[in-house]
Coordinates of C-alpha atoms and ligand atoms in Angstrom, one line a residue:
M1 CA 87.0 -2.9 -8.8
S2 CA 84.2 -2.2 -6.1
G3 CA 81.2 -3.3 -7.9
N4 CA 80.2 -5.6 -10.6
F5 CA 77.4 -6.0 -13.0
G6 CA 73.9 -7.2 -11.6
E7 CA 75.0 -6.9 -8.1
L8 CA 72.0 -7.1 -5.7
R9 CA 71.1 -3.6 -4.5
T10 CA 68.1 -2.6 -2.3
N11 CA 65.6 -1.7 -5.1
H12 CA 67.7 -2.5 -8.4
L13 CA 70.5 -4.4 -10.0
H14 CA 73.8 -2.7 -10.3
S15 CA 73.6 -1.9 -14.1
G16 CA 77.3 -1.3 -14.5
L17 CA 80.8 -1.7 -13.1
D18 CA 82.3 0.5 -10.3
F19 CA 86.0 1.3 -10.6
R20 CA 88.1 2.4 -7.8
T21 CA 90.0 5.7 -8.1
Q22 CA 92.4 5.6 -5.2
G23 CA 90.0 7.4 -3.0
V24 CA 90.2 10.7 -4.8
S25 CA 88.3 12.5 -7.6
G26 CA 90.1 13.9 -10.7
K27 CA 91.3 10.9 -12.3
K28 CA 91.4 11.1 -16.2
L29 CA 88.6 9.4 -17.9
L30 CA 89.8 8.3 -21.4
S31 CA 87.7 7.1 -24.3
I32 CA 88.0 3.2 -24.6
G33 CA 86.9 3.2 -28.4
D34 CA 86.2 5.4 -31.2
G35 CA 82.5 6.8 -31.1
Y36 CA 80.9 10.1 -30.2
I37 CA 79.5 11.6 -27.2
S38 CA 75.6 11.2 -27.4
R39 CA 74.3 12.6 -24.3
I40 CA 75.6 15.2 -21.8
L41 CA 73.8 15.0 -18.4
I42 CA 73.8 16.7 -15.0
T43 CA 71.5 15.1 -12.6
H44 CA 71.0 15.1 -8.9
G45 CA 71.2 11.2 -8.4
S46 CA 74.1 10.3 -10.9
G47 CA 75.9 13.8 -10.7
H48 CA 77.8 14.6 -14.1
M49 CA 77.0 12.0 -16.8
L50 CA 78.2 11.3 -20.3
H51 CA 77.2 8.8 -22.7
V52 CA 79.5 7.7 -25.3
R53 CA 78.1 5.7 -28.2
Y54 CA 81.0 3.8 -29.3
N55 CA 81.2 2.3 -33.0
N56 CA 81.2 -1.3 -32.0
G57 CA 77.4 -1.3 -31.2
Y58 CA 77.8 -0.5 -27.4
T59 CA 77.2 2.7 -25.5
A60 CA 78.7 3.5 -22.3
I61 CA 77.2 5.5 -19.5
Y62 CA 79.8 7.3 -17.0
R63 CA 78.3 8.4 -13.8
H64 CA 79.5 10.6 -10.7
L65 CA 82.0 12.6 -12.8
S66 CA 83.5 15.8 -11.3
G67 CA 83.5 17.6 -14.4
F68 CA 83.7 17.4 -18.2
V69 CA 86.6 18.5 -20.4
S70 CA 86.4 21.5 -22.9
P71 CA 84.3 22.1 -25.0
I72 CA 81.6 19.9 -23.3
A73 CA 82.2 21.4 -20.0
E74 CA 81.3 25.2 -21.6
R75 CA 78.4 23.6 -23.5
A76 CA 77.0 22.2 -20.2
E77 CA 77.6 25.4 -18.2
N78 CA 75.9 27.6 -21.0
Y79 CA 73.0 25.4 -21.2
Q80 CA 72.6 25.8 -17.3
Y81 CA 72.6 29.6 -17.4
E82 CA 70.3 29.7 -20.7
N83 CA 67.8 27.5 -19.1
E84 CA 68.2 28.6 -15.4
T85 CA 68.7 24.9 -14.2
W86 CA 71.2 23.1 -12.4
E87 CA 70.2 20.0 -14.2
V88 CA 71.4 19.2 -17.9
S89 CA 70.3 17.4 -20.7
I90 CA 71.9 17.5 -24.1
I91 CA 71.5 15.3 -26.9
P92 CA 74.4 16.3 -29.4
D93 CA 74.1 15.0 -33.0
S94 CA 76.5 12.4 -34.1
T95 CA 79.0 14.6 -35.6
E96 CA 79.3 17.1 -32.9
Y97 CA 81.6 15.3 -30.4
L98 CA 83.6 12.7 -32.1
V99 CA 86.0 10.8 -29.8
H100 CA 88.7 8.4 -30.5
A101 CA 90.2 5.7 -28.3
G102 CA 92.5 7.1 -25.4
Q103 CA 91.3 10.8 -25.5
Q104 CA 90.1 12.3 -22.4
I105 CA 86.5 13.0 -22.2
A106 CA 86.1 13.7 -18.4
W107 CA 87.2 13.8 -14.7
S108 CA 86.2 11.0 -12.2
G109 CA 84.2 12.2 -9.3
N110 CA 82.1 11.8 -6.5
T111 CA 79.0 13.6 -7.4
G112 CA 75.3 12.6 -7.1
Y113 CA 74.2 9.5 -5.1
S114 CA 77.7 8.2 -4.2
F115 CA 79.3 7.1 -1.1
G116 CA 83.1 7.9 -2.2
P117 CA 85.1 8.8 -5.2
H118 CA 84.7 6.0 -7.9
L119 CA 83.8 5.7 -11.5
H120 CA 80.6 3.9 -12.5
M121 CA 80.4 2.6 -16.0
D122 CA 77.3 1.0 -17.7
L123 CA 77.6 -0.6 -20.9
F124 CA 74.4 -1.1 -23.0
E125 CA 73.6 -2.5 -26.4
T126 CA 72.8 0.5 -28.5
E127 CA 70.3 -1.1 -30.5
S128 CA 68.3 -3.0 -27.7
G129 CA 69.0 -0.9 -24.8
D130 CA 69.8 -4.0 -22.6
Y131 CA 72.4 -3.4 -20.0
V132 CA 75.2 -5.8 -20.6
D133 CA 78.4 -6.8 -18.5
A134 CA 81.5 -4.7 -19.6
L135 CA 83.8 -6.8 -17.5
P136 CA 84.7 -9.1 -20.6
F137 CA 86.3 -6.1 -22.0
Y138 CA 88.4 -5.5 -18.9
K139 CA 88.9 -9.3 -17.9
H140 CA 92.5 -9.6 -19.1
L141 CA 93.3 -6.6 -16.8
I142 CA 91.9 -7.9 -13.6
K143 CA 93.1 -10.9 -11.5
D144 CA 90.3 -13.2 -10.2
T145 CA 91.2 -16.8 -9.0
R146 CA 88.4 -16.7 -6.0
A147 CA 85.3 -18.6 -6.2
P148 CA 81.8 -17.5 -5.0
V149 CA 81.3 -18.1 -1.2
I150 CA 77.8 -19.5 -0.1
Q151 CA 76.4 -17.9 3.2
G152 CA 73.0 -19.4 3.6
I153 CA 70.2 -21.1 2.2
M154 CA 66.5 -20.1 2.6
F155 CA 63.5 -22.4 2.2
F156 CA 60.2 -21.0 1.0
P157 CA 57.4 -23.5 1.7
Q158 CA 54.5 -22.2 -0.5
P159 CA 51.3 -21.0 1.3
G160 CA 48.9 -23.8 1.7
Q161 CA 51.1 -26.1 -0.2
G162 CA 54.2 -27.0 1.6
V163 CA 56.0 -27.0 5.0
V164 CA 59.6 -27.4 6.0
N165 CA 60.7 -28.6 9.6
G166 CA 56.8 -28.7 10.2
R167 CA 56.3 -24.7 9.7
E168 CA 54.8 -22.6 7.0
N169 CA 57.1 -19.8 7.3
R170 CA 60.2 -18.9 5.4
Q171 CA 63.5 -20.3 7.2
T172 CA 67.1 -19.7 6.7
F173 CA 70.1 -21.9 7.5
I174 CA 73.9 -21.2 7.3
P175 CA 75.5 -24.0 5.3
A176 CA 77.1 -25.6 8.6
Q177 CA 73.7 -26.1 10.2
M178 CA 72.1 -27.9 7.2
K179 CA 72.0 -31.1 8.8
S180 CA 68.5 -32.2 8.9
V181 CA 65.8 -30.4 7.0
E182 CA 62.5 -32.0 6.6
A183 CA 59.8 -31.0 4.2
W184 CA 56.4 -31.9 2.7
G185 CA 54.7 -30.6 -0.5
V186 CA 55.8 -27.7 -2.7
I187 CA 58.7 -25.6 -1.5
G188 CA 61.3 -23.1 -3.0
V189 CA 64.6 -22.5 -2.0
G190 CA 67.0 -19.7 -2.4
I191 CA 70.7 -19.0 -1.8
K192 CA 72.8 -16.1 -0.4
A193 CA 76.2 -16.0 -1.8
N194 CA 79.0 -13.2 -3.0
D195 CA 81.8 -13.3 -5.2
Y196 CA 85.2 -12.2 -4.6
M197 CA 88.1 -11.0 -6.5
D198 CA 91.8 -10.9 -5.9
E199 CA 93.6 -7.7 -4.7
T200 CA 90.4 -6.0 -3.7
N201 CA 88.3 -6.3 -0.7
G202 CA 84.9 -5.7 -2.7
R203 CA 82.1 -8.3 -2.5
F204 CA 80.4 -8.9 -5.8
G205 CA 77.4 -10.4 -7.4
V206 CA 77.5 -14.0 -8.6
Y207 CA 77.5 -14.6 -12.2
I208 CA 75.8 -18.3 -12.5
V209 CA 73.7 -20.1 -9.9
S210 CA 72.5 -23.4 -10.7
L211 CA 70.3 -25.6 -8.7
S212 CA 69.7 -29.2 -9.4
V213 CA 67.5 -31.6 -7.6
G214 CA 67.9 -35.3 -7.8
G215 CA 70.8 -35.0 -10.6
K216 CA 68.2 -32.7 -12.5
E217 CA 68.9 -29.1 -13.2
V218 CA 65.8 -27.2 -12.1
F219 CA 67.0 -23.6 -12.2
R220 CA 69.7 -21.2 -13.4
S221 CA 70.4 -17.5 -13.3
V222 CA 73.0 -16.2 -15.7
V223 CA 73.8 -12.5 -15.0
D224 CA 74.5 -11.2 -18.5
R225 CA 71.8 -8.7 -19.4
F226 CA 68.7 -6.8 -18.4
S227 CA 66.7 -3.7 -19.4
A228 CA 66.1 -0.7 -17.2
N229 CA 62.3 -2.2 -16.6
E230 CA 63.6 -5.4 -15.5
S231 CA 65.9 -4.2 -12.9
R232 CA 63.0 -3.6 -10.2
M233 CA 62.1 -7.3 -10.5
I234 CA 65.0 -8.0 -8.0
Y235 CA 62.3 -7.5 -5.6
S236 CA 60.7 -10.4 -6.7
W237 CA 64.0 -12.5 -7.4
T238 CA 65.3 -11.8 -3.8
Q239 CA 64.2 -12.0 -0.5
N240 CA 66.5 -9.7 1.5
T241 CA 69.9 -10.8 0.2
Y242 CA 68.9 -14.3 -0.8
M243 CA 68.4 -15.3 -4.7
K244 CA 65.2 -17.2 -5.0
S245 CA 66.0 -20.3 -7.2
F246 CA 62.4 -20.4 -8.4
I247 CA 60.5 -17.7 -10.5
E248 CA 57.5 -15.9 -9.3
P249 CA 54.8 -15.7 -12.2
G250 CA 54.9 -12.0 -12.5
N251 CA 58.9 -11.9 -12.7
K252 CA 60.0 -11.7 -16.4
L253 CA 63.7 -11.2 -15.5
R254 CA 65.1 -13.0 -18.7
M255 CA 68.2 -13.9 -16.7
L256 CA 66.2 -16.5 -14.7
Q257 CA 65.4 -19.9 -16.4
A258 CA 63.5 -22.7 -14.7
F259 CA 63.5 -26.3 -16.2
N260 CA 60.5 -27.9 -14.4
D261 CA 56.9 -27.5 -14.8
K262 CA 56.7 -25.4 -11.3
N263 CA 59.0 -22.7 -12.2
G264 CA 62.0 -23.9 -10.2
L265 CA 59.6 -25.0 -7.0
I266 CA 60.2 -28.4 -5.9
T267 CA 57.3 -31.1 -4.9
I268 CA 58.3 -33.1 -1.9
D269 CA 55.9 -36.0 -2.1
E270 CA 57.7 -39.2 -1.4
E271 CA 59.2 -40.4 2.1
R272 CA 62.9 -40.2 0.8
N273 CA 66.0 -38.2 0.7
Y274 CA 65.9 -35.4 -2.0
Q275 CA 69.6 -34.5 -3.1
F276 CA 69.8 -30.7 -3.7
N277 CA 73.1 -29.3 -5.5
Y278 CA 74.1 -25.7 -6.2
V279 CA 76.9 -24.9 -8.5
L280 CA 78.1 -21.1 -8.4
K281 CA 80.4 -19.7 -10.9
D282 CA 82.0 -16.3 -11.8
L283 CA 82.9 -14.8 -15.0
Y284 CA 86.5 -16.3 -14.7
G285 CA 85.1 -19.8 -14.2
N286 CA 86.0 -20.0 -10.5
T287 CA 83.4 -22.4 -9.1
S288 CA 81.8 -23.3 -5.7
K289 CA 79.7 -26.5 -5.1
Y290 CA 77.5 -26.9 -2.0
Q291 CA 75.1 -29.8 -1.6
F292 CA 72.2 -30.7 1.0
V293 CA 69.7 -33.2 1.7
V294 CA 65.8 -32.6 2.3
R295 CA 63.9 -35.3 3.7
G296 CA 60.6 -35.9 2.6
K297 CA 58.3 -36.7 5.6
P298 CA 54.4 -36.4 5.4
R299 CA 52.9 -33.5 7.5
S300 CA 49.4 -32.0 7.4
I301 CA 49.7 -28.4 5.8
V302 CA 47.8 -25.8 7.3
Q303 CA 45.6 -23.8 4.9
P304 CA 45.7 -20.1 5.1
D305 CA 42.5 -18.2 5.9
Y306 CA 41.5 -17.1 2.3
T307 CA 38.2 -15.8 3.8
G308 CA 40.1 -13.1 5.5
K309 CA 40.1 -9.7 4.3
Y310 CA 42.1 -9.5 1.0
Y311 CA 43.7 -12.4 -1.2
L312 CA 45.0 -10.6 -4.2
K313 CA 45.7 -12.4 -7.5
Q314 CA 48.8 -11.9 -9.5
G315 CA 48.0 -11.1 -13.1
K316 CA 44.5 -9.7 -12.3
V317 CA 43.3 -6.3 -11.6
N318 CA 43.0 -6.0 -7.7
S319 CA 41.1 -3.4 -5.9
I320 CA 40.5 -2.6 -2.2
S321 CA 37.8 -0.4 -0.9
E322 CA 37.3 0.5 2.6
P323 CA 35.8 3.5 4.5
G324 CA 38.7 6.2 3.8
L325 CA 40.6 4.0 1.4
E326 CA 40.5 3.2 -2.1
L327 CA 43.4 1.1 -3.8
H328 CA 43.5 0.2 -7.6
I329 CA 46.3 -2.1 -8.6
P330 CA 46.8 -2.8 -12.4
K331 CA 47.1 -6.3 -13.7
E332 CA 50.9 -6.5 -14.2
S333 CA 51.7 -4.9 -10.7
L334 CA 52.0 -8.1 -8.5
Y335 CA 55.0 -10.5 -8.9
D336 CA 52.6 -13.3 -6.9
N337 CA 49.5 -13.9 -5.3
V338 CA 49.3 -12.4 -1.7
L339 CA 47.2 -12.7 1.2
L340 CA 47.2 -9.2 3.0
N341 CA 46.9 -8.9 6.7
Y342 CA 44.9 -5.6 6.3
N343 CA 44.4 -3.5 9.3
V344 CA 43.3 0.0 10.2
R345 CA 44.4 2.1 13.2
I346 CA 42.0 4.9 14.1
D347 CA 43.3 7.9 16.0
S348 CA 40.5 10.4 16.4
G349 CA 43.0 13.3 16.4
A350 CA 44.7 12.4 13.3
I351 CA 44.6 13.6 10.0
A352 CA 43.4 10.3 8.7
N353 CA 43.5 6.7 9.6
T354 CA 46.6 4.5 9.2
Y355 CA 45.8 1.8 6.8
Q356 CA 48.1 -1.3 7.1
L357 CA 47.7 -3.1 3.6
N358 CA 50.4 -5.6 4.8
N359 CA 52.9 -5.8 7.6
E360 CA 55.7 -6.9 5.5
L361 CA 56.3 -4.5 2.4
I362 CA 54.9 -6.0 -1.0
P363 CA 56.7 -4.8 -3.9
L364 CA 54.7 -3.8 -7.0
H365 CA 56.1 -3.5 -10.6
T366 CA 54.0 -0.8 -11.8
Y367 CA 52.3 1.8 -9.8
A368 CA 48.8 1.6 -8.1
D369 CA 46.6 4.3 -7.3
L370 CA 46.0 5.1 -3.7
Y371 CA 43.3 7.3 -2.2
I372 CA 43.2 8.2 1.7
G373 CA 40.3 10.1 3.1
V374 CA 41.1 13.3 5.1
R375 CA 39.2 12.9 8.5
N376 CA 40.3 16.1 10.3
N377 CA 41.2 19.2 8.3
I378 CA 44.1 20.5 10.5
V379 CA 45.3 23.0 7.6
T380 CA 43.1 25.1 5.3
D381 CA 45.6 24.7 2.6
T382 CA 45.1 21.3 1.4
T383 CA 48.3 21.3 -0.8
K384 CA 49.9 20.8 2.6
Y385 CA 48.7 17.2 2.7
Y386 CA 50.5 14.3 1.6
I387 CA 50.4 10.6 1.8
A388 CA 53.2 9.0 4.0
R389 CA 54.5 5.3 4.0
I390 CA 55.0 4.3 7.7
G391 CA 57.8 2.1 8.3
K392 CA 58.5 -0.7 10.9
N393 CA 60.2 1.6 13.3
G394 CA 57.5 4.3 12.8
Q395 CA 59.5 6.3 10.5
T396 CA 57.7 7.8 7.5
A397 CA 58.6 8.4 3.8
F398 CA 56.8 11.1 1.8
L399 CA 54.9 9.7 -1.1
G400 CA 53.4 13.1 -2.5
G401 CA 49.6 13.4 -3.2
T402 CA 46.9 15.9 -4.4
Y403 CA 43.7 16.7 -2.7
D404 CA 40.4 15.7 -4.4
N405 CA 37.1 16.0 -2.7
G406 CA 38.1 14.7 0.8
F407 CA 40.7 12.4 -0.3
I408 CA 44.5 12.6 -1.0
K409 CA 45.5 10.6 -4.1
T410 CA 48.9 9.4 -5.0
R411 CA 50.7 6.4 -6.9
V412 CA 52.3 3.8 -4.7
R413 CA 55.0 1.0 -5.8
E414 CA 54.6 -1.0 -2.7
L415 CA 51.9 -2.3 -0.5
S416 CA 52.9 -1.2 3.2
S417 CA 51.2 1.1 5.9
F418 CA 50.0 4.3 4.7
T419 CA 48.5 7.7 6.2
V420 CA 48.2 11.3 5.6
Q421 CA 50.2 13.9 7.0
A422 CA 50.7 17.7 6.4
D423 CA 53.9 19.8 6.1
T424 CA 53.6 23.4 6.8
I425 CA 57.2 23.9 7.7
S426 CA 59.8 25.9 5.4
P427 CA 63.0 24.5 4.3
K428 CA 65.7 26.0 6.8
I429 CA 68.8 27.5 4.9
T430 CA 72.1 28.4 6.6
A431 CA 75.2 29.9 5.0
V432 CA 78.3 27.9 5.5
N433 CA 81.6 29.7 6.5
P434 CA 80.6 32.6 4.3
G435 CA 83.8 34.2 5.2
Q436 CA 85.7 31.8 3.3
W437 CA 83.7 31.8 0.0
R438 CA 86.2 34.5 -1.4
N439 CA 89.0 32.1 -1.1
T440 CA 87.5 28.9 -2.0
G441 CA 85.2 30.4 -4.8
N442 CA 82.4 28.1 -3.5
V443 CA 79.3 29.7 -2.2
I444 CA 77.8 27.2 0.1
F445 CA 74.3 26.8 1.9
K446 CA 73.1 23.9 4.1
I447 CA 69.6 22.9 3.6
E448 CA 67.3 21.2 6.4
E449 CA 64.0 20.0 5.1
K450 CA 62.8 17.1 7.5
E451 CA 59.3 16.5 6.5
T452 CA 59.1 15.9 2.8
D453 CA 61.9 16.8 0.7
I454 CA 63.5 19.4 -1.7
S455 CA 61.4 20.0 -4.8
S456 CA 63.0 23.0 -6.3
Y457 CA 65.6 25.7 -5.5
R458 CA 66.9 29.1 -7.4
G459 CA 69.8 31.1 -6.6
T460 CA 70.7 34.5 -7.8
I461 CA 73.6 37.0 -7.6
D462 CA 72.9 40.7 -7.8
G463 CA 69.5 39.6 -9.1
K464 CA 70.8 37.3 -12.0
Y465 CA 70.5 33.7 -11.9
V466 CA 73.5 31.4 -11.2
P467 CA 73.7 27.7 -11.4
F468 CA 73.5 26.6 -7.8
G469 CA 73.7 22.5 -7.5
L470 CA 72.2 20.3 -5.0
E471 CA 74.6 17.8 -3.5
I472 CA 71.9 15.1 -2.2
M473 CA 74.5 13.2 0.0
T474 CA 75.1 16.3 2.1
N475 CA 71.8 18.4 1.5
R476 CA 74.2 21.5 0.7
I477 CA 73.4 23.8 -2.5
I478 CA 76.6 25.2 -3.9
Y479 CA 77.7 27.5 -6.6
R480 CA 81.3 27.4 -7.9
V481 CA 81.9 31.1 -8.7
N482 CA 82.7 31.6 -12.3
P483 CA 84.8 35.0 -12.6
L484 CA 83.7 35.3 -16.0
K485 CA 80.0 35.7 -14.8
V486 CA 80.6 36.9 -11.2
K487 CA 83.1 39.8 -10.4
K488 CA 85.7 38.6 -8.1
R489 CA 86.9 40.5 -4.8
T490 CA 83.8 42.7 -4.6
G491 CA 80.7 42.6 -2.6
H492 CA 77.6 40.9 -4.1
T493 CA 74.0 40.2 -2.9
I494 CA 73.2 36.6 -2.9
Q495 CA 69.7 35.1 -2.6
L496 CA 68.6 31.5 -2.4
V497 CA 65.1 30.3 -2.4
V498 CA 64.2 26.5 -1.6
T499 CA 60.9 25.0 -2.2
D500 CA 59.7 21.7 -0.5
K501 CA 57.4 19.2 -2.1
C502 CA 54.4 20.7 -0.4
G503 CA 55.2 24.4 -1.6
N504 CA 56.6 25.8 1.5
Q505 CA 59.4 28.2 0.7
G506 CA 62.6 29.0 2.4
T507 CA 64.7 32.1 1.2
I508 CA 67.9 33.6 2.4
T509 CA 69.4 36.9 1.1
M510 CA 72.8 38.1 2.4
D511 CA 75.6 40.4 1.2
A512 CA 79.3 38.8 1.0
V513 CA 82.3 39.2 -0.8
L514 CA 83.4 36.7 -3.3
Ligands
ZN1 ZN1 77.9 1.9 -9.5

């Protein structure tokens, strides 16, 4: 394996298992039980995908496939030609594609957002839709005698309520350094750890993390199930790659449990040693233990300046209204209260001001409505404007937006720095080795679109639609020639039109022998 269930990823919990395929595509994917194919999908993100609804109450999703087998392959291809779209979504009925254990259903691959050939398999309970761990079904086939490894501890002194080593900010320690930690007031702790297995160099998520203080368990995470909606709550559960051993008020991940009256936060209010004990387990029962002492030592706790610009409350509707800026955050968006370090940067020549809502990114669970005013109309076509998020190093990310009465409006799912930019540059299209298309059977174009992103594309051969597909990892658009649709070894006129997210179009028209 190369990935396990619930592993921490940047903005989600990994929902399935990743199986290695010896570095190649085209391994036979066999059904693991009796059931039927309940969904046939081709997407840009997950490539070729199949859902198989098994008779035992579970449904599997297989992603990044290189192709389907007959007759599913033909069904998907016909859909592409009929609907004039690369992306496919077919929901067959329960009698159309019955499968039995051991039957081949597809070929493994490396399509979509994938960093190398592998098979991704999700398993969800058909009835609840909850993702669950498929590893128990494979456990007997995999060897694992290695226990999780603890790499660091993070302290989270709570704003205005606690300090660690005399400081109000978060602090990390590697296990060997954890000699003398002093604290006072309300603090949280978190742990960084990975699990390992025999015979594979992968790093995996940890199944169970349990924290006890003074012999009493205060927190436990058991990575056994989550819904698609809960997956984003990783933003609240983790800080970088540290898993918090307390639960923020807006975090509804069912895998986390706290057993004290402070959702896992610890109150240090006596001058004595507090014994912290972590126990980590993997699915095979391999166990690691780690303990450290926090010394209670009275300290004054500095109160944050709540009279400053914006103190946003979790569980409430929050709004920000400034010249050139409106932000409306719904009730269920914030995971915790947050004091923003709001700031505006005014550049008189720019399209709009740059609004720093907070210098450190604050994730939102549901979208907030953001409006930014246009100060300098540098283009007459207002569809070219979009809201951009400005990263720490000045890099920008496209967030979309529509023009309305002097403002650009979009939805955001994090609080960060934002401004308005314009994209008037068309995607650039280049043919890749057209002299080889005839031999390889692949018509390949490379797309360059720096400002925003590709929104849509359409390719034709001799004026007729053919299903070109976008490879998001390489920004190439490829048509694999089907000789039943396109006559081989003769000249053809090939056209590709690519549109970016601000409506700028690039077109290439060329003749080639296929
Ligand atoms: Zn995966």
